Amino acid sequence: MKRYPDIPLLDQDGLHRIPLRFYALLLLLLRPYLCWIVTLVMPEAERKAVLSFFYPLSDDFVRAVLIAIPALLVLAAVSQRVPYDKKLRRGRAKKFWFALWRQSRWLLLGVAAVDLYWTISHLPAYVALRAPGLLLVVAALALSCLYLLRSRQLRLVFSEWPEDKKA
């Protein structure tokens, strides 16, 4: 068994560190929102080309945004995963966020599975020529489903929530 003495397993609050793969997974699942933000920044002439790279039909984009709403809630729960400390003025350990955080693994798995199904079922003809980015998305979504099912570290991360610090 390999040992990594230089890598700390816990963060400053005594919780398991959230792996970087989890953040990459969130980026993958929130790609409709990221594309939306990128297209809002671009000139009007290039907006349609950027969106059509991942979403050949505009209806697919709207559906992808709706599918990714639970991933937005998980992103909000990640931001609330700090203990309340009156001195530092940070964090509020709410029961809602904790309940959502405990179920986040299954929420993300559901979002990834629905997104994978939707992406595969709506692949355009000649996908390798017209929208090659969709093939990468399909492979990444399949790997993310496996990661959510098999990762032991994510099970530990989703099972804990920080305690409030005493004043």
CSV table of C-alpha atoms in Angstrom, one decimal:
chain,number,residue,atom,x,y,z
A,1,MET,CA,0.0,0.0,0.0
A,2,LYS,CA,1.3,3.4,-0.9
A,3,ARG,CA,1.8,6.1,1.7
A,4,TYR,CA,1.7,9.8,1.1
A,5,PRO,CA,3.0,11.4,4.3
A,6,ASP,CA,3.2,14.9,2.8
A,7,ILE,CA,-0.4,15.1,1.7
A,8,PRO,CA,-2.7,16.1,4.5
A,9,LEU,CA,-6.0,14.1,4.6
A,10,LEU,CA,-7.9,16.7,6.7
A,11,ASP,CA,-8.5,20.4,6.1
A,12,GLN,CA,-8.2,23.2,8.7
A,13,ASP,CA,-11.6,22.4,10.1
A,14,GLY,CA,-10.8,18.7,10.7
A,15,LEU,CA,-12.9,17.4,7.8
A,16,HIS,CA,-11.8,15.2,4.9
A,17,ARG,CA,-10.6,17.3,2.0
A,18,ILE,CA,-12.8,17.5,-1.0
A,19,PRO,CA,-11.0,15.9,-3.9
A,20,LEU,CA,-10.2,18.0,-7.0
A,21,ARG,CA,-12.0,15.4,-9.1
A,22,PHE,CA,-15.2,16.4,-7.3
A,23,TYR,CA,-14.7,20.0,-8.5
A,24,ALA,CA,-14.0,18.7,-12.0
A,25,LEU,CA,-17.2,16.7,-11.8
A,26,LEU,CA,-19.1,19.8,-10.8
A,27,LEU,CA,-17.6,21.7,-13.7
A,28,LEU,CA,-18.7,18.9,-16.1
A,29,LEU,CA,-22.3,18.8,-14.7
A,30,LEU,CA,-22.5,22.6,-14.6
A,31,ARG,CA,-21.3,23.1,-18.2
A,32,PRO,CA,-24.6,24.5,-19.5
A,33,TYR,CA,-24.2,27.4,-17.0
A,34,LEU,CA,-20.6,27.8,-17.8
A,35,CYS,CA,-21.4,27.9,-21.5
A,36,TRP,CA,-24.1,30.4,-20.8
A,37,ILE,CA,-21.7,32.7,-18.9
A,38,VAL,CA,-19.1,32.4,-21.6
A,39,THR,CA,-21.6,33.2,-24.3
A,40,LEU,CA,-22.8,36.3,-22.5
A,41,VAL,CA,-19.3,37.6,-22.4
A,42,MET,CA,-18.6,37.0,-26.1
A,43,PRO,CA,-19.6,39.2,-29.1
A,44,GLU,CA,-23.1,38.6,-30.5
A,45,ALA,CA,-21.8,37.1,-33.7
A,46,GLU,CA,-19.9,34.3,-32.0
A,47,ARG,CA,-22.5,33.3,-29.4
A,48,LYS,CA,-24.4,30.8,-31.5
A,49,ALA,CA,-21.2,29.1,-32.7
A,50,VAL,CA,-20.0,28.5,-29.1
A,51,LEU,CA,-23.4,27.1,-27.9
A,52,SER,CA,-23.8,24.9,-31.0
A,53,PHE,CA,-20.5,23.2,-30.3
A,54,PHE,CA,-22.0,21.5,-27.2
A,55,TYR,CA,-25.7,22.0,-27.9
A,56,PRO,CA,-26.6,21.7,-31.6
A,57,LEU,CA,-30.2,22.5,-30.9
A,58,SER,CA,-31.3,25.4,-28.7
A,59,ASP,CA,-33.9,23.1,-27.0
A,60,ASP,CA,-31.1,20.9,-25.8
A,61,PHE,CA,-29.4,23.8,-24.1
A,62,VAL,CA,-32.6,24.7,-22.2
A,63,ARG,CA,-33.1,21.1,-21.1
A,64,ALA,CA,-29.4,20.8,-20.0
A,65,VAL,CA,-29.8,23.9,-17.8
A,66,LEU,CA,-32.9,22.3,-16.2
A,67,ILE,CA,-31.2,19.0,-15.7
A,68,ALA,CA,-28.2,20.7,-14.0
A,69,ILE,CA,-30.3,22.6,-11.3
A,70,PRO,CA,-29.6,20.0,-8.6
A,71,ALA,CA,-25.8,20.3,-9.3
A,72,LEU,CA,-26.2,24.1,-8.5
A,73,LEU,CA,-27.7,23.2,-5.2
A,74,VAL,CA,-24.7,20.9,-4.4
A,75,LEU,CA,-22.4,23.8,-5.4
A,76,ALA,CA,-24.2,26.0,-2.9
A,77,ALA,CA,-23.9,23.3,-0.2
A,78,VAL,CA,-20.2,23.1,-0.8
A,79,SER,CA,-19.9,26.8,-0.2
A,80,GLN,CA,-21.8,26.4,3.1
A,81,ARG,CA,-19.5,23.5,4.3
A,82,VAL,CA,-17.5,25.6,6.9
A,83,PRO,CA,-18.1,25.8,10.6
A,84,TYR,CA,-19.8,28.9,12.0
A,85,ASP,CA,-17.1,31.1,13.6
A,86,LYS,CA,-18.3,34.4,15.1
A,87,LYS,CA,-14.7,35.8,15.2
A,88,LEU,CA,-14.0,35.1,11.6
A,89,ARG,CA,-17.5,35.8,10.5
A,90,ARG,CA,-17.8,32.8,8.3
A,91,GLY,CA,-20.2,29.9,7.8
A,92,ARG,CA,-23.6,29.0,8.9
A,93,ALA,CA,-24.2,25.2,9.5
A,94,LYS,CA,-27.8,25.0,8.5
A,95,LYS,CA,-29.8,21.8,8.8
A,96,PHE,CA,-31.0,22.2,5.2
A,97,TRP,CA,-27.5,22.4,3.7
A,98,PHE,CA,-26.4,19.4,5.8
A,99,ALA,CA,-29.4,17.3,4.7
A,100,LEU,CA,-28.7,18.3,1.1
A,101,TRP,CA,-24.9,17.6,1.5
A,102,ARG,CA,-25.6,14.1,2.8
A,103,GLN,CA,-27.6,13.2,-0.3
A,104,SER,CA,-25.3,15.1,-2.7
A,105,ARG,CA,-23.7,11.9,-4.0
A,106,TRP,CA,-27.0,10.5,-5.1
A,107,LEU,CA,-28.1,13.8,-6.5
A,108,LEU,CA,-25.0,14.2,-8.6
A,109,LEU,CA,-25.3,10.6,-9.7
A,110,GLY,CA,-28.8,11.2,-10.8
A,111,VAL,CA,-27.9,14.4,-12.6
A,112,ALA,CA,-24.9,12.6,-14.3
A,113,ALA,CA,-27.1,9.6,-15.3
A,114,VAL,CA,-29.9,11.8,-16.7
A,115,ASP,CA,-27.4,14.0,-18.5
A,116,LEU,CA,-25.7,11.0,-19.9
A,117,TYR,CA,-29.0,9.5,-21.1
A,118,TRP,CA,-30.1,12.8,-22.6
A,119,THR,CA,-26.8,13.4,-24.3
A,120,ILE,CA,-26.7,9.9,-25.9
A,121,SER,CA,-30.3,9.9,-26.9
A,122,HIS,CA,-30.0,13.3,-28.6
A,123,LEU,CA,-26.7,12.8,-30.4
A,124,PRO,CA,-27.0,14.3,-33.9
A,125,ALA,CA,-26.3,12.2,-37.0
A,126,TYR,CA,-22.6,12.3,-37.9
A,127,VAL,CA,-21.8,13.4,-34.4
A,128,ALA,CA,-18.0,13.0,-35.0
A,129,LEU,CA,-18.2,15.6,-37.8
A,130,ARG,CA,-20.8,18.0,-36.5
A,131,ALA,CA,-20.3,18.1,-32.8
A,132,PRO,CA,-17.2,16.2,-31.7
A,133,GLY,CA,-17.3,17.8,-28.3
A,134,LEU,CA,-20.4,15.7,-27.5
A,135,LEU,CA,-18.4,12.5,-27.7
A,136,LEU,CA,-16.0,13.8,-25.1
A,137,VAL,CA,-18.9,14.8,-22.9
A,138,VAL,CA,-20.4,11.3,-23.2
A,139,ALA,CA,-17.1,9.7,-22.1
A,140,ALA,CA,-16.6,12.1,-19.3
A,141,LEU,CA,-20.2,11.6,-18.0
A,142,ALA,CA,-19.8,7.9,-18.1
A,143,LEU,CA,-16.5,8.2,-16.1
A,144,SER,CA,-18.2,10.5,-13.6
A,145,CYS,CA,-21.0,8.1,-12.9
A,146,LEU,CA,-18.4,5.4,-12.2
A,147,TYR,CA,-16.4,7.8,-10.0
A,148,LEU,CA,-19.5,8.7,-8.0
A,149,LEU,CA,-20.4,5.0,-7.5
A,150,ARG,CA,-16.9,3.7,-6.7
A,151,SER,CA,-15.1,6.5,-4.7
A,152,ARG,CA,-14.6,5.7,-1.1
A,153,GLN,CA,-13.3,9.2,-0.4
A,154,LEU,CA,-16.5,10.8,-1.6
A,155,ARG,CA,-18.5,8.6,0.8
A,156,LEU,CA,-16.4,10.0,3.7
A,157,VAL,CA,-16.7,13.6,2.5
A,158,PHE,CA,-20.4,13.4,2.1
A,159,SER,CA,-20.9,11.9,5.5
A,160,GLU,CA,-19.5,14.7,7.5
A,161,TRP,CA,-20.4,18.3,8.3
A,162,PRO,CA,-18.5,20.8,10.3
A,163,GLU,CA,-19.4,21.6,13.9
A,164,ASP,CA,-19.9,25.2,15.0
A,165,LYS,CA,-17.0,26.7,16.9
A,166,LYS,CA,-17.6,27.9,20.4
A,167,ALA,CA,-17.2,31.6,21.0
